[in-house]
């Protein structure tokens, strides 16, 4: 049974999981500090366990395990709005995006798919969460589907009760503004069992498993 | 650079990581309770993340990531002692051992190799830890080598200072007898940085990374 999973969604103490204004210089819209807590890099994908092996990295390494497709929002794909300009933009990730699977990008302005040699492909769909999930599950061939973010997209899938597993990383910083993860989800905990663990880096990992 | 890693080595509160007497009925030599703490099964291998996704399972799932070969002791392979009897024994794991890589089994009584369709192969070598590691690194083709246990084998590699990463799971049970992990390793902590995290199941995961 294919699960729908969210991994490594970093959330500030005040509940923001991205900044408000994505630009070419600010891929997380001004909330880059959430990621830089760790090692200064914005983490786009995680394959295997880096050295040294920390509890944080062990948790992050679940990201790619058993995943057959991803769904992401338009703002994760790029800073453009409206019609796709004919500017050769292929996402932030260069010639070898780290996804290694089909990726379905939710947009009101579809454009032709893009295929990469490493198994990643981008497909642009104007679809509801349910429709997008069906497409992604078909492409995943029985493996799990990852909802890749940003936070607005994750929240849509949570509201539609389509998420089986949610891994949040609560980072002890105060952003003050941005895209909230918790809005319009009152009582979310009633649908999930939650396990938390805090690590020596200061973050708290929360694993939300949908109740059966 | 190929690392030498130990994963999911379960240790009782009193420092035992296996029982003293391995038989066909007792593959862990009477210390099966260490494993049954979790879900009643003796875990031989871990691929991917089970459902529900717990912190323990996330930690266990590092087991196969980036591994190209395993080295194990004779007692992990089977209960026999001395010359290999001609009894068709191929280990505990049936037709599809979970290793999916070459496995080098340390024994003073070598016998012909065994190949399985799923990529696992067993090679029996009468070798020092250093020699076995060289063989395993060649077979791993740049990936990491896992020291698969039992505890006597892990301790040999620790004494020879050949271990880069050690993941211990301290299980809050008292066994009273068995094979100790900590013997003859005074000051081990001076060679490693250690991070610990405890989970809701009651166990503590210790990640030992060799100091650089």
Short mmCIF file of C-alpha atoms in Angstrom, two decimals:
data_model
loop_
_atom_site.label_atom_id
_atom_site.label_comp_id
_atom_site.label_asym_id
_atom_site.label_seq_id
_atom_site.Cartn_x
_atom_site.Cartn_y
_atom_site.Cartn_z
CA UNK A 1 0.00 0.00 0.00
CA UNK A 2 1.54 3.27 -1.15
CA UNK A 3 1.87 5.81 1.67
CA UNK A 4 1.92 9.59 1.35
CA UNK A 5 4.87 10.96 3.32
CA UNK A 6 6.33 14.33 4.26
CA UNK A 7 9.98 14.48 5.35
CA UNK A 8 12.37 17.00 6.84
CA UNK A 9 9.89 19.86 6.98
CA UNK A 10 11.66 22.42 9.11
CA UNK A 11 9.49 24.68 11.22
CA UNK A 12 10.56 27.64 13.34
CA UNK A 13 9.51 27.95 16.98
CA UNK A 14 6.85 30.42 15.86
CA UNK A 15 5.45 28.04 13.26
CA UNK A 16 6.88 29.26 9.96
CA UNK A 17 8.23 26.76 7.44
CA UNK A 18 9.21 29.18 4.66
CA UNK A 19 9.61 32.89 4.11
CA UNK A 20 6.97 34.99 2.42
CA UNK A 21 8.80 36.17 -0.66
CA UNK A 22 10.69 33.66 -2.82
CA UNK A 23 13.24 35.25 -5.15
CA UNK A 24 16.23 33.94 -7.07
CA UNK A 25 18.42 35.04 -4.17
CA UNK A 26 16.08 33.65 -1.50
CA UNK A 27 14.84 30.18 -2.48
CA UNK A 28 13.17 29.76 0.91
CA UNK A 29 11.73 33.26 0.74
CA UNK A 30 13.80 34.72 3.53
CA UNK A 31 13.56 31.78 5.91
CA UNK A 32 16.91 30.28 4.89
CA UNK A 33 17.97 30.48 8.56
CA UNK A 34 15.80 27.43 9.28
CA UNK A 35 18.12 25.35 7.11
CA UNK A 36 21.35 27.10 8.01
CA UNK A 37 20.89 26.02 11.62
CA UNK A 38 22.49 22.77 10.55
CA UNK A 39 25.39 23.27 8.19
CA UNK A 40 24.83 26.45 6.21
CA UNK A 41 23.38 24.64 3.23
CA UNK A 42 19.80 24.62 2.07
CA UNK A 43 19.12 20.88 1.97
CA UNK A 44 17.26 19.91 -1.19
CA UNK A 45 17.56 16.16 -0.93
CA UNK A 46 19.21 13.56 1.24
CA UNK A 47 20.67 10.30 -0.01
CA UNK A 48 22.48 8.09 2.45
CA UNK A 49 24.09 9.06 5.69
CA UNK A 50 26.75 11.73 5.77
CA UNK A 51 29.79 11.72 8.00
CA UNK A 52 29.76 12.07 10.94
CA UNK A 53 26.52 10.13 11.41
CA UNK A 54 24.38 12.19 13.76
CA UNK A 55 20.86 11.48 14.95
CA UNK A 56 19.69 14.42 12.85
CA UNK A 57 21.28 12.98 9.71
CA UNK A 58 19.86 9.53 10.47
CA UNK A 59 16.41 11.09 10.64
CA UNK A 60 16.97 13.13 7.46
CA UNK A 61 18.11 10.01 5.61
CA UNK A 62 14.56 8.63 5.56
CA UNK A 63 13.81 11.23 2.87
CA UNK A 64 14.50 9.03 -0.16
CA UNK A 65 13.77 5.56 1.24
CA UNK A 66 11.02 3.77 -0.63
CA UNK A 67 9.90 6.89 -2.48
CA UNK A 68 8.63 6.52 -6.05
CA UNK A 69 7.38 10.04 -6.82
CA UNK A 70 7.19 13.53 -5.35
CA UNK A 71 4.57 16.25 -5.46
CA UNK A 72 5.74 19.83 -4.96
CA UNK A 73 4.24 23.30 -5.13
CA UNK A 74 5.10 25.83 -7.78
CA UNK A 75 6.98 28.02 -5.32
CA UNK A 76 9.36 25.22 -4.46
CA UNK A 77 10.11 24.86 -8.15
CA UNK A 78 10.97 28.48 -8.82
CA UNK A 79 10.34 32.13 -8.01
CA UNK A 80 8.28 32.80 -11.15
CA UNK A 81 4.58 33.60 -10.94
CA UNK A 82 1.84 33.39 -13.58
CA UNK A 83 2.60 32.00 -17.04
CA UNK A 84 5.92 30.14 -17.29
CA UNK A 85 8.34 32.50 -19.03
CA UNK A 86 10.34 30.96 -21.87
CA UNK A 87 13.61 31.45 -20.02
CA UNK A 88 15.00 27.92 -19.83
CA UNK A 89 14.32 27.67 -16.07
CA UNK A 90 14.53 24.02 -14.96
CA UNK A 91 14.33 24.49 -11.20
CA UNK A 92 17.03 25.30 -8.66
CA UNK A 93 18.89 22.04 -9.00
CA UNK A 94 20.95 22.17 -12.21
CA UNK A 95 21.42 19.16 -14.47
CA UNK A 96 20.98 16.51 -11.76
CA UNK A 97 18.05 17.30 -9.46
CA UNK A 98 18.28 15.13 -6.34
CA UNK A 99 14.80 13.58 -6.61
CA UNK A 100 15.64 10.61 -8.90
CA UNK A 101 11.90 9.98 -9.50
CA UNK A 102 9.02 11.64 -11.34
CA UNK A 103 8.08 14.94 -9.66
CA UNK A 104 4.63 16.48 -10.11
CA UNK A 105 4.60 20.27 -9.82
CA UNK A 106 1.26 21.87 -8.97
CA UNK A 107 0.65 24.96 -11.09
CA UNK A 108 -2.21 26.75 -12.81
CA UNK A 109 0.11 27.24 -15.79
CA UNK A 110 1.23 23.81 -17.07
CA UNK A 111 4.10 23.48 -19.50
CA UNK A 112 5.90 20.54 -21.17
CA UNK A 113 7.60 17.95 -18.98
CA UNK A 114 11.36 17.91 -18.45
CA UNK A 115 13.41 14.71 -18.18
CA UNK A 116 16.88 14.39 -16.65
CA UNK A 117 19.41 11.59 -17.11
CA UNK A 118 19.45 10.67 -13.40
CA UNK A 119 15.82 9.50 -13.35
CA UNK A 120 14.30 12.78 -12.23
CA UNK A 121 11.48 14.16 -14.37
CA UNK A 122 9.31 17.24 -13.85
CA UNK A 123 5.62 17.16 -14.79
CA UNK A 124 3.49 20.29 -14.49
CA UNK A 125 -0.11 19.67 -13.52
CA UNK A 126 -3.12 21.87 -12.78
CA UNK A 127 -4.77 19.44 -10.38
CA UNK A 128 -6.42 19.08 -6.99
CA UNK A 129 -4.43 17.33 -4.24
CA UNK A 130 -6.49 14.16 -4.83
CA UNK A 131 -5.87 14.20 -8.59
CA UNK A 132 -2.18 14.95 -8.20
CA UNK A 133 -1.83 12.13 -5.68
CA UNK A 134 -3.44 9.67 -8.09
CA UNK A 135 -1.00 10.69 -10.83
CA UNK A 136 1.94 10.40 -8.47
CA UNK A 137 0.84 7.01 -7.12
CA UNK A 138 0.52 5.68 -10.67
CA UNK A 139 4.03 6.93 -11.44
CA UNK A 140 5.43 5.53 -8.18
CA UNK A 141 4.54 1.96 -9.08
CA UNK A 142 3.63 0.87 -5.57
CA UNK A 143 6.31 2.86 -3.77
CA UNK A 144 5.47 5.78 -1.49
CA UNK A 145 4.73 9.36 -2.60
CA UNK A 146 6.54 12.23 -0.95
CA UNK A 147 4.84 15.60 -0.55
CA UNK A 148 7.91 17.76 -1.02
CA UNK A 149 6.59 21.14 0.09
CA UNK A 150 6.56 24.04 0.41
CA UNK A 151 4.45 24.44 3.51
CA UNK A 152 1.34 25.67 1.68
CA UNK A 153 1.33 22.47 -0.36
CA UNK A 154 1.86 20.30 2.71
CA UNK A 155 -0.99 22.11 4.46
CA UNK A 156 -3.32 21.50 1.50
CA UNK A 157 -2.63 17.77 1.66
CA UNK A 158 -3.08 17.74 5.45
CA UNK A 159 -6.40 19.54 5.13
CA UNK A 160 -7.53 16.97 2.55
CA UNK A 161 -6.46 14.20 5.00
CA UNK A 162 -4.14 12.68 2.41
CA UNK A 163 -0.98 12.49 4.55
CA UNK A 164 0.00 9.18 6.18
CA UNK A 165 3.31 10.26 7.67
CA UNK A 166 4.71 13.69 8.54
CA UNK A 167 8.25 14.34 9.78
CA UNK A 168 8.64 17.84 11.19
CA UNK A 169 11.86 19.31 12.51
CA UNK A 170 11.21 22.04 15.04
CA UNK A 171 14.16 24.46 14.85
CA UNK A 172 14.61 26.78 17.86
CA UNK A 173 14.68 30.05 15.92
CA UNK A 174 12.12 32.83 15.77
CA UNK A 175 11.44 34.02 12.23
CA UNK A 176 8.64 36.51 12.89
CA UNK A 177 7.04 36.16 9.47
CA UNK A 178 6.64 33.76 6.57
CA UNK A 179 4.40 30.88 5.55
CA UNK A 180 2.78 29.20 8.52
CA UNK A 181 2.42 25.43 8.69
CA UNK A 182 -0.23 25.22 11.42
CA UNK A 183 -2.94 27.55 10.07
CA UNK A 184 -6.39 26.06 9.46
CA UNK A 185 -5.45 22.69 10.96
CA UNK A 186 -7.07 22.78 14.43
CA UNK A 187 -7.20 19.35 16.10
CA UNK A 188 -4.68 17.88 13.67
CA UNK A 189 -3.24 15.77 16.52
CA UNK A 190 -6.51 13.83 16.78
CA UNK A 191 -5.79 12.14 13.44
CA UNK A 192 -2.21 11.18 14.27
CA UNK A 193 -0.01 9.43 16.80
CA UNK A 194 2.98 11.66 17.50
CA UNK A 195 6.45 10.71 18.74
CA UNK A 196 9.04 13.38 19.53
CA UNK A 197 12.76 13.23 20.10
CA UNK A 198 15.18 16.08 20.72
CA UNK A 199 18.80 15.91 19.67
CA UNK A 200 22.06 17.51 20.69
CA UNK A 201 21.78 20.09 17.89
CA UNK A 202 18.82 21.64 19.69
CA UNK A 203 16.09 20.60 17.27
CA UNK A 204 13.10 18.36 17.97
CA UNK A 205 12.02 15.75 15.46
CA UNK A 206 8.29 15.03 15.46
CA UNK A 207 7.02 11.89 13.71
CA UNK A 208 3.32 12.04 12.97
CA UNK A 209 1.83 8.68 11.93
CA UNK A 210 -1.78 8.67 10.83
CA UNK A 211 -3.96 6.65 13.21
CA UNK A 212 -5.25 3.36 11.79
CA UNK B 1 36.56 6.85 1.27
CA UNK B 2 35.00 3.58 2.41
CA UNK B 3 33.96 3.61 6.06
CA UNK B 4 33.71 0.64 8.40
CA UNK B 5 30.34 0.75 10.18
CA UNK B 6 28.48 -1.18 12.86
CA UNK B 7 24.69 -0.82 13.04
CA UNK B 8 21.88 -1.82 15.36
CA UNK B 9 24.08 -3.63 17.87
CA UNK B 10 21.74 -4.19 20.80
CA UNK B 11 23.31 -4.23 24.24
CA UNK B 12 21.63 -5.02 27.54
CA UNK B 13 21.96 -2.71 30.54
CA UNK B 14 24.58 -5.05 31.92
CA UNK B 15 26.62 -4.98 28.73
CA UNK B 16 25.75 -8.22 26.95
CA UNK B 17 25.09 -8.22 23.20
CA UNK B 18 24.49 -11.93 22.69
CA UNK B 19 23.93 -15.05 24.73
CA UNK B 20 26.67 -17.52 25.47
CA UNK B 21 25.36 -20.63 23.75
CA UNK B 22 24.12 -20.41 20.14
CA UNK B 23 21.93 -23.33 19.08
CA UNK B 24 19.46 -23.92 16.28
CA UNK B 25 16.70 -22.90 18.66
CA UNK B 26 18.59 -19.89 20.04
CA UNK B 27 20.26 -17.93 17.22
CA UNK B 28 21.29 -15.20 19.67
CA UNK B 29 22.47 -17.75 22.19
CA UNK B 30 19.79 -17.10 24.77
CA UNK B 31 19.80 -13.31 24.51
CA UNK B 32 16.82 -13.15 22.14
CA UNK B 33 15.07 -10.90 24.66
CA UNK B 34 17.29 -8.03 23.53
CA UNK B 35 15.59 -8.14 20.13
CA UNK B 36 12.12 -9.05 21.32
CA UNK B 37 11.98 -5.78 23.23
CA UNK B 38 10.85 -4.25 19.96
CA UNK B 39 8.42 -6.42 18.08
CA UNK B 40 9.07 -10.04 18.91
CA UNK B 41 11.23 -10.64 15.88
CA UNK B 42 14.94 -11.14 15.75
CA UNK B 43 15.91 -8.44 13.26
CA UNK B 44 18.42 -9.73 10.73
CA UNK B 45 18.33 -6.86 8.28
CA UNK B 46 16.49 -3.62 7.74
CA UNK B 47 15.53 -2.21 4.37
CA UNK B 48 13.44 0.93 4.27
CA UNK B 49 11.20 2.29 6.96
CA UNK B 50 8.39 0.21 8.33
CA UNK B 51 4.99 1.50 9.33
CA UNK B 52 4.45 3.26 11.65
CA UNK B 53 7.66 5.23 11.28
CA UNK B 54 9.17 5.48 14.74
CA UNK B 55 12.44 7.09 15.77
CA UNK B 56 13.77 3.59 16.50
CA UNK B 57 12.91 2.40 13.00
CA UNK B 58 14.41 5.52 11.46
CA UNK B 59 17.63 4.76 13.28
CA UNK B 60 17.54 1.08 12.31
CA UNK B 61 17.01 2.00 8.67
CA UNK B 62 20.60 3.24 8.36
CA UNK B 63 21.63 -0.44 8.36
CA UNK B 64 21.71 -0.92 4.58
CA UNK B 65 22.40 2.61 3.36
CA UNK B 66 25.59 2.87 1.33
CA UNK B 67 26.80 -0.59 2.35
CA UNK B 68 28.74 -2.66 -0.20
CA UNK B 69 29.85 -5.65 1.88
CA UNK B 70 29.50 -7.19 5.34
CA UNK B 71 31.89 -9.05 7.60
CA UNK B 72 30.38 -11.41 10.17
CA UNK B 73 31.63 -13.92 12.70
CA UNK B 74 31.11 -17.67 12.37
CA UNK B 75 28.64 -17.71 15.27
CA UNK B 76 26.35 -15.26 13.52
CA UNK B 77 26.33 -17.56 10.50
CA UNK B 78 25.37 -20.71 12.33
CA UNK B 79 25.56 -22.78 15.50
CA UNK B 80 28.11 -25.26 14.13
CA UNK B 81 31.62 -25.41 15.52
CA UNK B 82 34.83 -26.82 14.03
CA UNK B 83 34.84 -28.24 10.48
CA UNK B 84 31.78 -27.30 8.42
CA UNK B 85 29.56 -30.38 8.32
CA UNK B 86 28.26 -31.32 4.87
CA UNK B 87 24.67 -30.69 5.92
CA UNK B 88 23.53 -28.09 3.40
CA UNK B 89 23.49 -25.31 6.01
CA UNK B 90 23.37 -21.91 4.28
CA UNK B 91 22.80 -19.68 7.30
CA UNK B 92 19.62 -18.76 9.13
CA UNK B 93 18.11 -16.75 6.33
CA UNK B 94 16.69 -19.17 3.77
CA UNK B 95 16.88 -18.55 0.01
CA UNK B 96 16.99 -14.75 0.24
CA UNK B 97 19.38 -13.55 2.95
CA UNK B 98 18.72 -9.86 3.64
CA UNK B 99 22.29 -8.66 3.05
CA UNK B 100 22.12 -8.10 -0.76
CA UNK B 101 25.94 -7.78 -0.90
CA UNK B 102 28.98 -10.02 -0.54
CA UNK B 103 29.35 -11.21 3.07
CA UNK B 104 32.70 -12.38 4.46
CA UNK B 105 32.39 -14.94 7.24
CA UNK B 106 35.38 -15.28 9.56
CA UNK B 107 36.15 -18.92 10.27
CA UNK B 108 39.13 -21.17 10.82
CA UNK B 109 37.39 -23.73 8.60
CA UNK B 110 36.80 -22.19 5.14
CA UNK B 111 34.47 -23.82 2.66
CA UNK B 112 33.24 -22.94 -0.86
CA UNK B 113 31.36 -19.70 -1.39
CA UNK B 114 27.56 -19.59 -1.74
CA UNK B 115 25.75 -17.25 -4.13
CA UNK B 116 22.10 -16.22 -3.90
CA UNK B 117 19.93 -14.69 -6.60
CA UNK B 118 19.25 -11.50 -4.62
CA UNK B 119 22.88 -10.34 -4.69
CA UNK B 120 23.89 -11.87 -1.38
CA UNK B 121 26.97 -14.09 -1.43
CA UNK B 122 28.76 -15.83 1.44
CA UNK B 123 32.57 -16.12 1.41
CA UNK B 124 34.35 -18.04 4.16
CA UNK B 125 37.76 -16.66 5.10
CA UNK B 126 40.39 -17.54 7.71
CA UNK B 127 41.75 -14.01 8.05
CA UNK B 128 42.74 -11.32 10.51
CA UNK B 129 40.41 -8.33 10.89
CA UNK B 130 42.77 -6.26 8.71
CA UNK B 131 42.86 -8.90 5.95
CA UNK B 132 39.11 -9.45 6.04
CA UNK B 133 38.51 -5.71 5.84
CA UNK B 134 40.73 -5.43 2.77
CA UNK B 135 38.78 -8.22 1.07
CA UNK B 136 35.46 -6.62 1.99
CA UNK B 137 36.56 -3.16 0.84
CA UNK B 138 37.63 -4.57 -2.52
CA UNK B 139 34.25 -6.27 -2.86
CA UNK B 140 32.37 -3.14 -1.76
CA UNK B 141 33.70 -1.08 -4.66
CA UNK B 142 33.98 2.18 -2.76
CA UNK B 143 30.86 1.73 -0.63
CA UNK B 144 31.04 1.21 3.14
CA UNK B 145 31.69 -2.09 4.90
CA UNK B 146 29.40 -3.20 7.71
CA UNK B 147 30.76 -5.26 10.59
CA UNK B 148 27.67 -7.37 11.15
CA UNK B 149 28.55 -8.99 14.49
CA UNK B 150 28.29 -10.89 16.70
CA UNK B 151 29.71 -8.90 19.57
CA UNK B 152 33.01 -10.81 19.68
CA UNK B 153 33.64 -9.87 16.06
CA UNK B 154 32.71 -6.24 16.66
CA UNK B 155 35.02 -6.17 19.66
CA UNK B 156 37.92 -7.55 17.60
CA UNK B 157 37.49 -4.77 15.05
CA UNK B 158 37.22 -2.15 17.78
CA UNK B 159 40.40 -3.43 19.42
CA UNK B 160 42.18 -3.21 16.06
CA UNK B 161 40.88 0.38 15.72
CA UNK B 162 39.22 -0.43 12.39
CA UNK B 163 35.73 0.92 13.17
CA UNK B 164 34.71 4.37 11.91
CA UNK B 165 31.10 4.33 13.08
CA UNK B 166 29.32 2.32 15.77
CA UNK B 167 25.56 2.42 16.41
CA UNK B 168 24.66 0.81 19.73
CA UNK B 169 21.13 0.38 21.05
CA UNK B 170 21.10 0.16 24.83
CA UNK B 171 18.06 -1.95 25.78
CA UNK B 172 16.89 -1.65 29.40
CA UNK B 173 16.92 -5.34 30.23
CA UNK B 174 19.26 -7.28 32.50
CA UNK B 175 20.52 -10.50 30.91
CA UNK B 176 22.94 -11.64 33.61
CA UNK B 177 25.19 -13.60 31.26
CA UNK B 178 26.30 -13.78 27.65
CA UNK B 179 28.90 -12.22 25.38
CA UNK B 180 30.05 -8.84 26.67
CA UNK B 181 30.66 -5.96 24.29
CA UNK B 182 32.76 -3.73 26.58
CA UNK B 183 35.48 -6.17 27.70
CA UNK B 184 39.09 -5.23 26.92
CA UNK B 185 38.15 -1.82 25.53
CA UNK B 186 39.08 0.59 28.34
CA UNK B 187 39.13 4.24 27.23
CA UNK B 188 37.22 3.46 24.02
CA UNK B 189 35.44 6.81 24.32
CA UNK B 190 38.73 8.67 23.80
CA UNK B 191 38.80 7.56 20.17
CA UNK B 192 35.19 8.56 19.42
CA UNK B 193 32.69 11.40 19.61
CA UNK B 194 29.47 10.01 21.05
CA UNK B 195 25.91 11.29 20.64
CA UNK B 196 23.02 9.69 22.54
CA UNK B 197 19.28 9.91 22.14
CA UNK B 198 16.59 8.07 24.06
CA UNK B 199 13.26 7.19 22.51
CA UNK B 200 9.76 6.49 23.70
CA UNK B 201 10.36 2.72 23.53
CA UNK B 202 12.79 3.05 26.43
CA UNK B 203 16.00 2.36 24.53
CA UNK B 204 18.96 4.69 24.06
CA UNK B 205 20.69 4.96 20.69
CA UNK B 206 24.40 5.77 20.92
CA UNK B 207 26.20 6.98 17.77
CA UNK B 208 29.96 6.64 18.04
CA UNK B 209 31.86 8.49 15.29
CA UNK B 210 35.61 8.04 15.19
CA UNK B 211 37.44 11.29 15.93
CA UNK B 212 39.23 12.81 12.92
#
